[in-house]
Short mmCIF file of C-alpha atoms and ligand atoms in Angstrom, two decimals:
data_model
loop_
_atom_site.label_atom_id
_atom_site.label_comp_id
_atom_site.label_asym_id
_atom_site.label_seq_id
_atom_site.Cartn_x
_atom_site.Cartn_y
_atom_site.Cartn_z
CA MET A 1 -3.08 27.09 19.33
CA GLY A 2 -4.11 26.00 15.88
CA ILE A 3 -5.12 22.46 15.11
CA THR A 4 -2.39 20.17 13.75
CA THR A 5 -3.50 19.08 10.34
CA VAL A 6 -2.41 15.60 9.35
CA ALA A 7 -3.12 14.84 5.72
CA ALA A 8 -4.07 11.39 4.41
CA ASN A 9 -1.39 11.86 1.73
CA ASP A 10 1.16 14.58 1.05
CA PHE A 11 2.20 14.96 -2.57
CA VAL A 12 3.91 18.29 -1.99
CA ARG A 13 6.32 16.69 0.47
CA GLN A 14 6.73 13.87 -1.98
CA TRP A 15 7.66 16.35 -4.70
CA ASP A 16 10.21 18.04 -2.46
CA ASP A 17 11.79 14.64 -1.98
CA VAL A 18 11.70 13.29 -5.55
CA ARG A 19 11.99 16.53 -7.53
CA GLU A 20 15.51 16.07 -8.81
CA ASP A 21 15.04 12.45 -9.83
CA ALA A 22 11.65 13.14 -11.41
CA LEU A 23 12.91 16.11 -13.41
CA ALA A 24 15.85 14.07 -14.66
CA ALA A 25 13.37 11.39 -15.76
CA VAL A 26 11.24 13.95 -17.63
CA ASP A 27 14.35 15.28 -19.31
CA ARG A 28 15.37 11.78 -20.35
CA VAL A 29 12.01 11.11 -21.96
CA GLY A 30 11.82 14.54 -23.62
CA GLY A 31 15.28 14.06 -25.08
CA SER A 32 14.50 10.55 -26.30
CA GLY A 33 11.71 11.68 -28.59
CA TRP A 34 9.64 8.59 -27.66
CA LEU A 35 6.55 9.20 -25.52
CA VAL A 36 4.38 6.08 -25.31
CA LEU A 37 5.32 2.40 -24.82
CA GLY A 38 9.05 2.68 -25.28
CA ASP A 39 12.23 1.84 -23.43
CA GLU A 40 11.09 3.44 -20.17
CA VAL A 41 7.97 1.28 -20.00
CA ALA A 42 9.99 -1.82 -20.92
CA GLY A 43 12.60 -0.90 -18.30
CA LEU A 44 9.97 -0.34 -15.63
CA GLU A 45 8.35 -3.67 -16.48
CA THR A 46 11.64 -5.53 -16.01
CA GLU A 47 12.58 -3.71 -12.81
CA LEU A 48 9.13 -4.00 -11.27
CA ALA A 49 8.87 -7.71 -12.12
CA ASN A 50 12.24 -8.26 -10.42
CA TRP A 51 11.25 -6.25 -7.37
CA TRP A 52 7.84 -7.91 -7.07
CA GLY A 53 9.21 -11.39 -7.63
CA VAL A 54 7.07 -12.39 -10.62
CA PRO A 55 8.44 -13.17 -14.10
CA HIS A 56 6.42 -10.65 -16.16
CA ALA A 57 4.97 -7.19 -15.62
CA VAL A 58 2.94 -5.35 -18.28
CA GLY A 59 2.30 -1.64 -17.83
CA VAL A 60 -1.23 -0.43 -18.56
CA ALA A 61 -3.25 2.74 -18.03
CA SER A 62 -4.87 2.01 -14.64
CA GLY A 63 -5.51 -0.61 -11.99
CA LEU A 64 -9.03 -0.99 -13.34
CA ASP A 65 -7.65 -1.82 -16.78
CA ALA A 66 -5.11 -4.21 -15.27
CA ILE A 67 -7.94 -6.27 -13.70
CA THR A 68 -10.04 -6.04 -16.87
CA ILE A 69 -7.14 -7.18 -19.06
CA GLY A 70 -6.22 -9.86 -16.51
CA LEU A 71 -9.76 -11.27 -16.68
CA ARG A 72 -9.68 -11.28 -20.47
CA CYS A 73 -6.29 -13.00 -20.46
CA VAL A 74 -7.76 -15.94 -18.54
CA GLY A 75 -10.71 -16.13 -20.90
CA ILE A 76 -13.44 -14.55 -18.79
CA GLY A 77 -16.19 -12.91 -20.82
CA PRO A 78 -19.93 -12.59 -21.37
CA GLY A 79 -22.01 -15.19 -19.54
CA ASP A 80 -19.32 -16.07 -17.00
CA ARG A 81 -19.71 -15.62 -13.27
CA VAL A 82 -16.88 -14.26 -11.14
CA LEU A 83 -16.67 -14.54 -7.36
CA THR A 84 -15.35 -11.45 -5.60
CA THR A 85 -15.48 -9.38 -2.45
CA PRO A 86 -18.16 -6.79 -1.75
CA LEU A 87 -15.77 -4.61 0.30
CA THR A 88 -13.31 -3.04 -2.12
CA ALA A 89 -12.86 -0.14 -4.51
CA PHE A 90 -15.74 -0.26 -6.98
CA ALA A 91 -13.13 -0.78 -9.74
CA THR A 92 -12.88 -4.47 -8.77
CA THR A 93 -16.55 -4.99 -9.54
CA LEU A 94 -16.41 -2.70 -12.56
CA ALA A 95 -13.65 -4.75 -14.20
CA ILE A 96 -15.78 -7.90 -13.94
CA VAL A 97 -18.76 -6.11 -15.46
CA GLN A 98 -16.62 -4.54 -18.19
CA VAL A 99 -15.64 -7.94 -19.57
CA GLY A 100 -19.33 -8.87 -19.71
CA ALA A 101 -19.22 -11.22 -16.70
CA GLU A 102 -21.49 -11.28 -13.67
CA PRO A 103 -20.07 -10.52 -10.20
CA VAL A 104 -20.97 -12.85 -7.34
CA TRP A 105 -20.24 -11.10 -4.03
CA SER A 106 -19.41 -13.37 -1.11
CA ASP A 107 -18.77 -12.19 2.44
CA ILE A 108 -15.46 -11.16 3.98
CA ASP A 109 -13.84 -12.17 7.27
CA GLU A 110 -12.54 -10.10 10.18
CA THR A 111 -9.38 -9.09 8.26
CA GLY A 112 -11.45 -7.23 5.65
CA GLY A 113 -10.57 -9.70 2.87
CA LEU A 114 -12.70 -12.34 1.17
CA ASP A 115 -13.58 -15.18 3.57
CA LEU A 116 -11.86 -17.98 1.63
CA GLU A 117 -13.58 -20.82 3.49
CA ARG A 118 -16.95 -19.29 2.71
CA ALA A 119 -15.76 -18.73 -0.88
CA ALA A 120 -15.07 -22.48 -1.17
CA GLU A 121 -18.66 -23.22 -0.13
CA VAL A 122 -20.01 -20.74 -2.67
CA LEU A 123 -17.86 -22.26 -5.43
CA GLY A 124 -19.05 -25.74 -4.41
CA ASP A 125 -22.67 -24.61 -4.69
CA ASP A 126 -22.30 -22.81 -8.02
CA PRO A 127 -20.24 -24.56 -10.71
CA SER A 128 -21.01 -21.74 -13.17
CA ILE A 129 -18.47 -19.51 -11.37
CA ARG A 130 -15.36 -19.53 -13.57
CA ALA A 131 -13.03 -17.12 -11.81
CA VAL A 132 -12.25 -15.57 -8.43
CA VAL A 133 -11.02 -11.99 -7.95
CA PRO A 134 -9.83 -11.68 -4.34
CA VAL A 135 -8.48 -8.35 -3.10
CA HIS A 136 -5.54 -8.05 -0.70
CA LEU A 137 -7.38 -5.20 0.95
CA TYR A 138 -5.53 -2.59 3.02
CA GLY A 139 -2.30 -4.36 1.97
CA HIS A 140 -3.15 -7.43 4.08
CA PRO A 141 -2.07 -10.57 2.21
CA LEU A 142 -4.65 -13.33 1.87
CA ASP A 143 -3.59 -16.89 2.62
CA PRO A 144 -1.80 -18.24 -0.51
CA GLU A 145 -2.50 -21.85 0.45
CA LEU A 146 -6.24 -21.26 0.67
CA LEU A 147 -6.15 -19.35 -2.62
CA SER A 148 -4.32 -22.12 -4.45
CA GLY A 149 -6.71 -24.62 -2.82
CA LEU A 150 -9.64 -22.87 -4.51
CA VAL A 151 -7.94 -23.12 -7.90
CA ALA A 152 -7.10 -26.80 -7.43
CA GLU A 153 -10.47 -27.87 -6.06
CA PHE A 154 -12.84 -25.88 -8.26
CA ASP A 155 -10.79 -25.36 -11.45
CA VAL A 156 -11.37 -21.61 -11.42
CA ALA A 157 -9.10 -18.88 -12.75
CA LEU A 158 -7.58 -16.67 -10.09
CA VAL A 159 -7.07 -12.97 -10.84
CA GLU A 160 -5.60 -11.30 -7.75
CA ASP A 161 -6.34 -7.63 -7.13
CA CYS A 162 -3.05 -6.35 -5.67
CA ALA A 163 -3.86 -2.65 -6.06
CA GLN A 164 -3.24 -2.14 -2.33
CA SER A 165 -0.68 -4.84 -1.67
CA ALA A 166 2.61 -3.89 -3.35
CA GLY A 167 5.19 -5.14 -0.84
CA ALA A 168 2.94 -7.59 1.04
CA GLU A 169 4.05 -11.18 1.49
CA ARG A 170 2.88 -14.33 3.16
CA GLU A 171 4.60 -17.69 3.49
CA GLY A 172 7.56 -16.29 1.60
CA MET A 173 5.45 -15.31 -1.41
CA PRO A 174 4.45 -11.89 -2.68
CA THR A 175 0.74 -11.34 -3.24
CA GLY A 176 -0.18 -11.97 -6.86
CA ALA A 177 2.06 -15.01 -7.23
CA VAL A 178 -0.67 -17.64 -6.77
CA GLY A 179 -3.09 -16.51 -9.47
CA THR A 180 -2.56 -17.01 -13.18
CA VAL A 181 -2.59 -13.26 -13.32
CA ALA A 182 -2.61 -10.34 -10.90
CA ALA A 183 -3.27 -6.64 -11.21
CA THR A 184 -1.92 -3.63 -9.40
CA SER A 185 -2.56 0.10 -9.52
CA LEU A 186 -0.04 2.92 -9.83
CA TYR A 187 -2.57 5.55 -8.73
CA PRO A 188 -0.70 8.29 -6.81
CA THR A 189 -1.88 7.21 -3.35
CA LYS A 190 -0.76 3.62 -3.82
CA ASN A 191 2.41 2.19 -2.26
CA LEU A 192 4.08 2.55 -5.65
CA GLY A 193 2.38 5.63 -7.07
CA ALA A 194 2.85 7.45 -10.37
CA MET A 195 2.25 11.17 -10.89
CA GLY A 196 -1.03 10.27 -12.52
CA ASP A 197 -2.76 7.07 -13.50
CA GLY A 198 -1.20 3.72 -14.29
CA GLY A 199 -1.53 0.03 -13.61
CA VAL A 200 0.34 -3.23 -14.08
CA VAL A 201 -0.60 -6.77 -15.06
CA LEU A 202 1.62 -9.33 -13.30
CA THR A 203 2.00 -12.95 -14.37
CA ALA A 204 4.33 -15.92 -14.50
CA ASP A 205 2.80 -17.05 -17.79
CA GLU A 206 4.57 -15.81 -20.90
CA GLU A 207 1.50 -16.25 -23.10
CA VAL A 208 -0.63 -14.26 -20.68
CA ALA A 209 1.97 -11.49 -20.69
CA ALA A 210 2.01 -11.43 -24.50
CA ARG A 211 -1.78 -11.28 -24.62
CA ALA A 212 -1.85 -8.45 -22.07
CA ARG A 213 0.65 -6.51 -24.21
CA SER A 214 -1.58 -7.00 -27.20
CA LEU A 215 -4.82 -6.14 -25.36
CA ARG A 216 -3.43 -2.87 -24.00
CA ASP A 217 -2.67 -1.74 -27.54
CA TYR A 218 -5.89 -2.29 -29.53
CA GLY A 219 -5.35 -6.03 -29.67
CA GLN A 220 -2.46 -5.65 -32.09
CA GLN A 221 0.12 -8.36 -32.44
CA GLY A 222 2.23 -7.01 -35.23
CA ARG A 223 1.84 -3.42 -36.36
CA TYR A 224 -1.69 -2.89 -37.69
CA GLU A 225 -2.51 -6.56 -37.27
CA HIS A 226 -5.45 -6.75 -34.86
CA VAL A 227 -5.95 -10.26 -33.59
CA GLU A 228 -8.66 -9.36 -31.08
CA LEU A 229 -10.67 -6.39 -29.88
CA GLY A 230 -8.36 -4.66 -27.43
CA LEU A 231 -8.28 -1.40 -25.50
CA ASN A 232 -6.19 1.71 -25.50
CA SER A 233 -4.56 1.11 -22.14
CA ARG A 234 -0.99 2.16 -22.74
CA LEU A 235 1.34 3.48 -20.07
CA ASP A 236 3.14 6.75 -20.82
CA GLU A 237 6.91 6.89 -20.99
CA LEU A 238 6.84 9.87 -18.61
CA GLN A 239 5.05 7.93 -15.89
CA ALA A 240 7.28 4.92 -16.37
CA ALA A 241 10.45 7.03 -16.25
CA ILE A 242 9.36 8.82 -13.07
CA LEU A 243 8.41 5.52 -11.46
CA ARG A 244 11.80 4.03 -12.33
CA SER A 245 13.90 6.98 -11.27
CA ALA A 246 11.96 8.46 -8.37
CA GLN A 247 9.53 5.94 -6.89
CA LEU A 248 10.77 2.39 -7.28
CA PRO A 249 14.17 3.18 -5.70
CA ARG A 250 12.32 4.60 -2.64
CA LEU A 251 9.74 1.86 -2.33
CA GLU A 252 11.50 -0.32 0.28
CA ARG A 253 12.16 2.72 2.44
CA HIS A 254 8.54 3.85 2.06
CA LEU A 255 7.25 0.40 3.01
CA ALA A 256 9.50 0.39 6.07
CA ARG A 257 8.10 3.76 7.14
CA ARG A 258 4.52 2.59 6.62
CA ARG A 259 5.26 -0.42 8.83
CA GLU A 260 6.90 1.76 11.46
CA VAL A 261 3.86 4.05 11.61
CA ALA A 262 1.52 1.06 11.76
CA ALA A 263 3.52 -0.46 14.63
CA ARG A 264 3.24 2.79 16.58
CA TYR A 265 -0.53 2.94 16.00
CA ASP A 266 -0.85 -0.75 17.00
CA GLU A 267 0.86 -0.05 20.27
CA ALA A 268 -0.92 3.22 21.03
CA LEU A 269 -4.43 2.04 20.20
CA ARG A 270 -4.31 -1.03 22.43
CA GLY A 271 -7.17 -0.86 24.89
CA THR A 272 -8.97 1.95 23.07
CA SER A 273 -12.28 1.67 21.24
CA LEU A 274 -10.48 1.87 17.89
CA ARG A 275 -9.80 -1.78 17.01
CA PRO A 276 -7.11 -2.19 14.35
CA ILE A 277 -8.25 -4.48 11.54
CA GLU A 278 -5.30 -6.85 11.26
CA THR A 279 -3.95 -9.29 8.74
CA ALA A 280 -4.35 -12.95 9.74
CA GLY A 281 -0.76 -13.69 8.73
CA GLY A 282 2.26 -12.62 6.73
CA ARG A 283 3.47 -9.04 6.37
CA SER A 284 0.96 -6.41 5.42
CA ALA A 285 2.08 -3.72 2.97
CA ARG A 286 0.21 -1.23 5.19
CA HIS A 287 -1.35 0.64 2.32
CA LEU A 288 -4.08 1.72 4.74
CA TYR A 289 -4.42 1.61 8.51
CA PRO A 290 -8.01 0.51 9.08
CA VAL A 291 -9.70 0.46 12.48
CA GLU A 292 -13.15 -0.70 13.47
CA VAL A 293 -15.14 1.67 15.67
CA GLU A 294 -18.16 -0.03 17.18
CA ASP A 295 -19.78 2.90 18.89
CA ASP A 296 -20.82 5.84 16.68
CA PRO A 297 -18.21 5.46 13.91
CA VAL A 298 -19.64 8.32 11.88
CA GLY A 299 -19.40 10.64 14.91
CA ALA A 300 -15.81 9.47 15.51
CA PHE A 301 -14.99 10.15 11.86
CA GLN A 302 -16.35 13.68 12.16
CA ARG A 303 -14.57 14.37 15.45
CA LEU A 304 -11.25 13.23 13.97
CA ARG A 305 -11.87 15.40 10.93
CA ASP A 306 -12.69 18.34 13.19
CA ALA A 307 -9.39 17.72 14.97
CA GLY A 308 -7.57 18.10 11.65
CA ILE A 309 -6.92 14.40 11.04
CA GLY A 310 -7.23 13.26 7.42
CA VAL A 311 -9.21 10.17 8.30
CA GLY A 312 -10.80 8.15 5.48
CA ARG A 313 -13.32 5.33 5.01
CA HIS A 314 -12.52 2.21 2.97
CA TYR A 315 -15.24 1.63 2.09
CA PRO A 316 -18.52 3.05 3.42
CA PHE A 317 -20.74 1.00 1.07
CA VAL A 318 -20.56 -2.59 -0.14
CA CYS A 319 -20.25 -2.82 -3.93
CA SER A 320 -23.54 -4.67 -4.37
CA ASP A 321 -25.41 -1.74 -2.77
CA GLN A 322 -24.01 0.86 -5.16
CA PRO A 323 -26.66 2.42 -7.42
CA ALA A 324 -24.63 1.41 -10.48
CA ALA A 325 -24.63 -2.24 -9.33
CA GLY A 326 -28.41 -2.56 -9.48
CA GLY A 327 -29.33 -5.77 -11.27
CA ILE A 328 -25.82 -6.68 -12.39
CA GLY A 329 -24.73 -9.32 -9.91
CA VAL A 330 -25.58 -11.72 -7.13
CA ALA A 331 -24.92 -11.11 -3.43
CA VAL A 332 -24.58 -14.41 -1.56
CA GLY A 333 -26.41 -14.15 1.76
CA ASP A 334 -26.63 -10.94 3.75
CA LEU A 335 -22.88 -10.01 3.58
CA ALA A 336 -23.09 -9.32 7.30
CA VAL A 337 -19.36 -8.86 7.99
CA ALA A 338 -18.83 -6.64 4.95
CA ARG A 339 -21.81 -4.49 5.92
CA ARG A 340 -20.57 -4.24 9.49
CA LEU A 341 -17.09 -3.08 8.43
CA ALA A 342 -18.54 -0.76 5.79
CA ALA A 343 -20.49 0.94 8.57
CA ARG A 344 -17.69 0.99 11.14
CA GLU A 345 -14.31 1.19 9.40
CA LEU A 346 -12.14 4.32 9.60
CA SER A 347 -8.68 4.67 7.99
CA LEU A 348 -6.05 6.61 9.93
CA PRO A 349 -3.42 8.57 7.96
CA ILE A 350 -0.52 6.38 6.88
CA HIS A 351 1.96 7.43 4.23
CA PRO A 352 5.74 7.52 3.98
CA TYR A 353 6.08 11.25 4.55
CA LEU A 354 4.28 11.36 7.92
CA THR A 355 6.50 12.83 10.63
CA ASP A 356 6.71 11.34 14.12
CA ASP A 357 4.95 14.44 15.46
CA GLU A 358 2.07 13.90 13.08
CA VAL A 359 1.78 10.26 14.09
CA GLU A 360 1.59 11.38 17.74
CA ALA A 361 -1.00 14.02 16.80
CA VAL A 362 -3.16 11.30 15.23
CA ILE A 363 -2.81 9.16 18.37
CA THR A 364 -3.67 12.08 20.66
CA ALA A 365 -6.75 12.85 18.58
CA CYS A 366 -7.80 9.17 18.70
CA ARG A 367 -7.48 9.24 22.50
CA ASP A 368 -9.27 12.57 22.82
CA ILE A 369 -12.35 11.41 20.95
CA GLN A 370 -12.82 8.61 23.54
CA ARG A 371 -13.50 11.09 26.27
C1 PLP B 1 -8.56 -2.62 -4.39
C2 PLP B 1 -8.48 -1.76 -5.61
N1 PLP B 1 -8.76 -2.31 -6.81
C3 PLP B 1 -8.69 -1.59 -7.94
C4 PLP B 1 -8.34 -0.26 -7.92
C5 PLP B 1 -8.35 0.50 -9.20
O1 PLP B 1 -7.14 1.11 -9.51
P1 PLP B 1 -7.12 2.43 -10.41
O2 PLP B 1 -7.64 3.55 -9.58
O3 PLP B 1 -5.67 2.57 -10.78
O4 PLP B 1 -7.96 2.15 -11.61
C6 PLP B 1 -8.03 0.35 -6.70
C7 PLP B 1 -7.60 1.76 -6.62
O5 PLP B 1 -8.36 2.66 -6.52
C8 PLP B 1 -8.12 -0.41 -5.51
O6 PLP B 1 -7.86 0.13 -4.32
#
């Protein structure tokens, strides 16, 4: 008997599913003669803003750029300090550094996200911090009341990193709705994934949206009128058209499947040594299915890999320990929880095209490695 291989993502199955819609989208763009920042991008922006439940969406080239542009839109730049989480994709830190600001990494809590009570203490101790970039990691929504409390008490800008949280909600609100601006990623593995790179700036503020539109296009306001030093961070018509025709219409179904798979894992892992890392409230978007393994996590990772399971690690190192982060920021305290999860977290396969048999194969492998 061969080993069942369960991939972390399956873009071939995705293509089988979306092929017709995606090809029609390509044909539409080809026939339109307009390839960058046209009607497809504008249409996607309107449809995504409606789906997300925020007034404005601005398509950009990546999630990294969406955070970078978001920070610039709220006036963060050289000399400013920005509080963020040490356990995230390095892009979160990179965006802060790219605008010339200094990251301040504060510890997380047991859900994997920034510990917002601890964050309040750090903000109280350091009035030079001008913004907070929390991450709704794994798709688990942070507490919107605590987030808005930080803004009210410390007069900081809030730029929410929603790269993993498309579809998450808490207290009736989508993630990204508390901050002045939020950012998401359209990277292929994300809940709403393009067939390449892309990102979106989300905001309720019309002026912020206008500034993001300018910043993504060299800082132009009118044609050839450059009001500030912008980027080239434009979203292609092709990606926007495919997202509109093939991905956005499937998103609710995909989220439902992610939640179904997560519920099955929750049930099956009870009482095992793989402890699911849960949200503290609301509905997670289940971008990832993280578990904490106390005893020999690296061995468990390898044994699952050997069993054909596409297990991942999000993330094995805290951002402040990365070689590229040397000398660029401040870690507050020893970041004990972040370091613990960095050492012990494993991500089980979760994507909308997993079959029930594959889910059971993952569960069997998780049980087998306990023996
Ligand atoms: C939490 C988080 N922030 C930012 C990013 C950056 O997004 P992108 O890869 O589209 O630049 C990602 C995706 O990798 C992410 O997971």
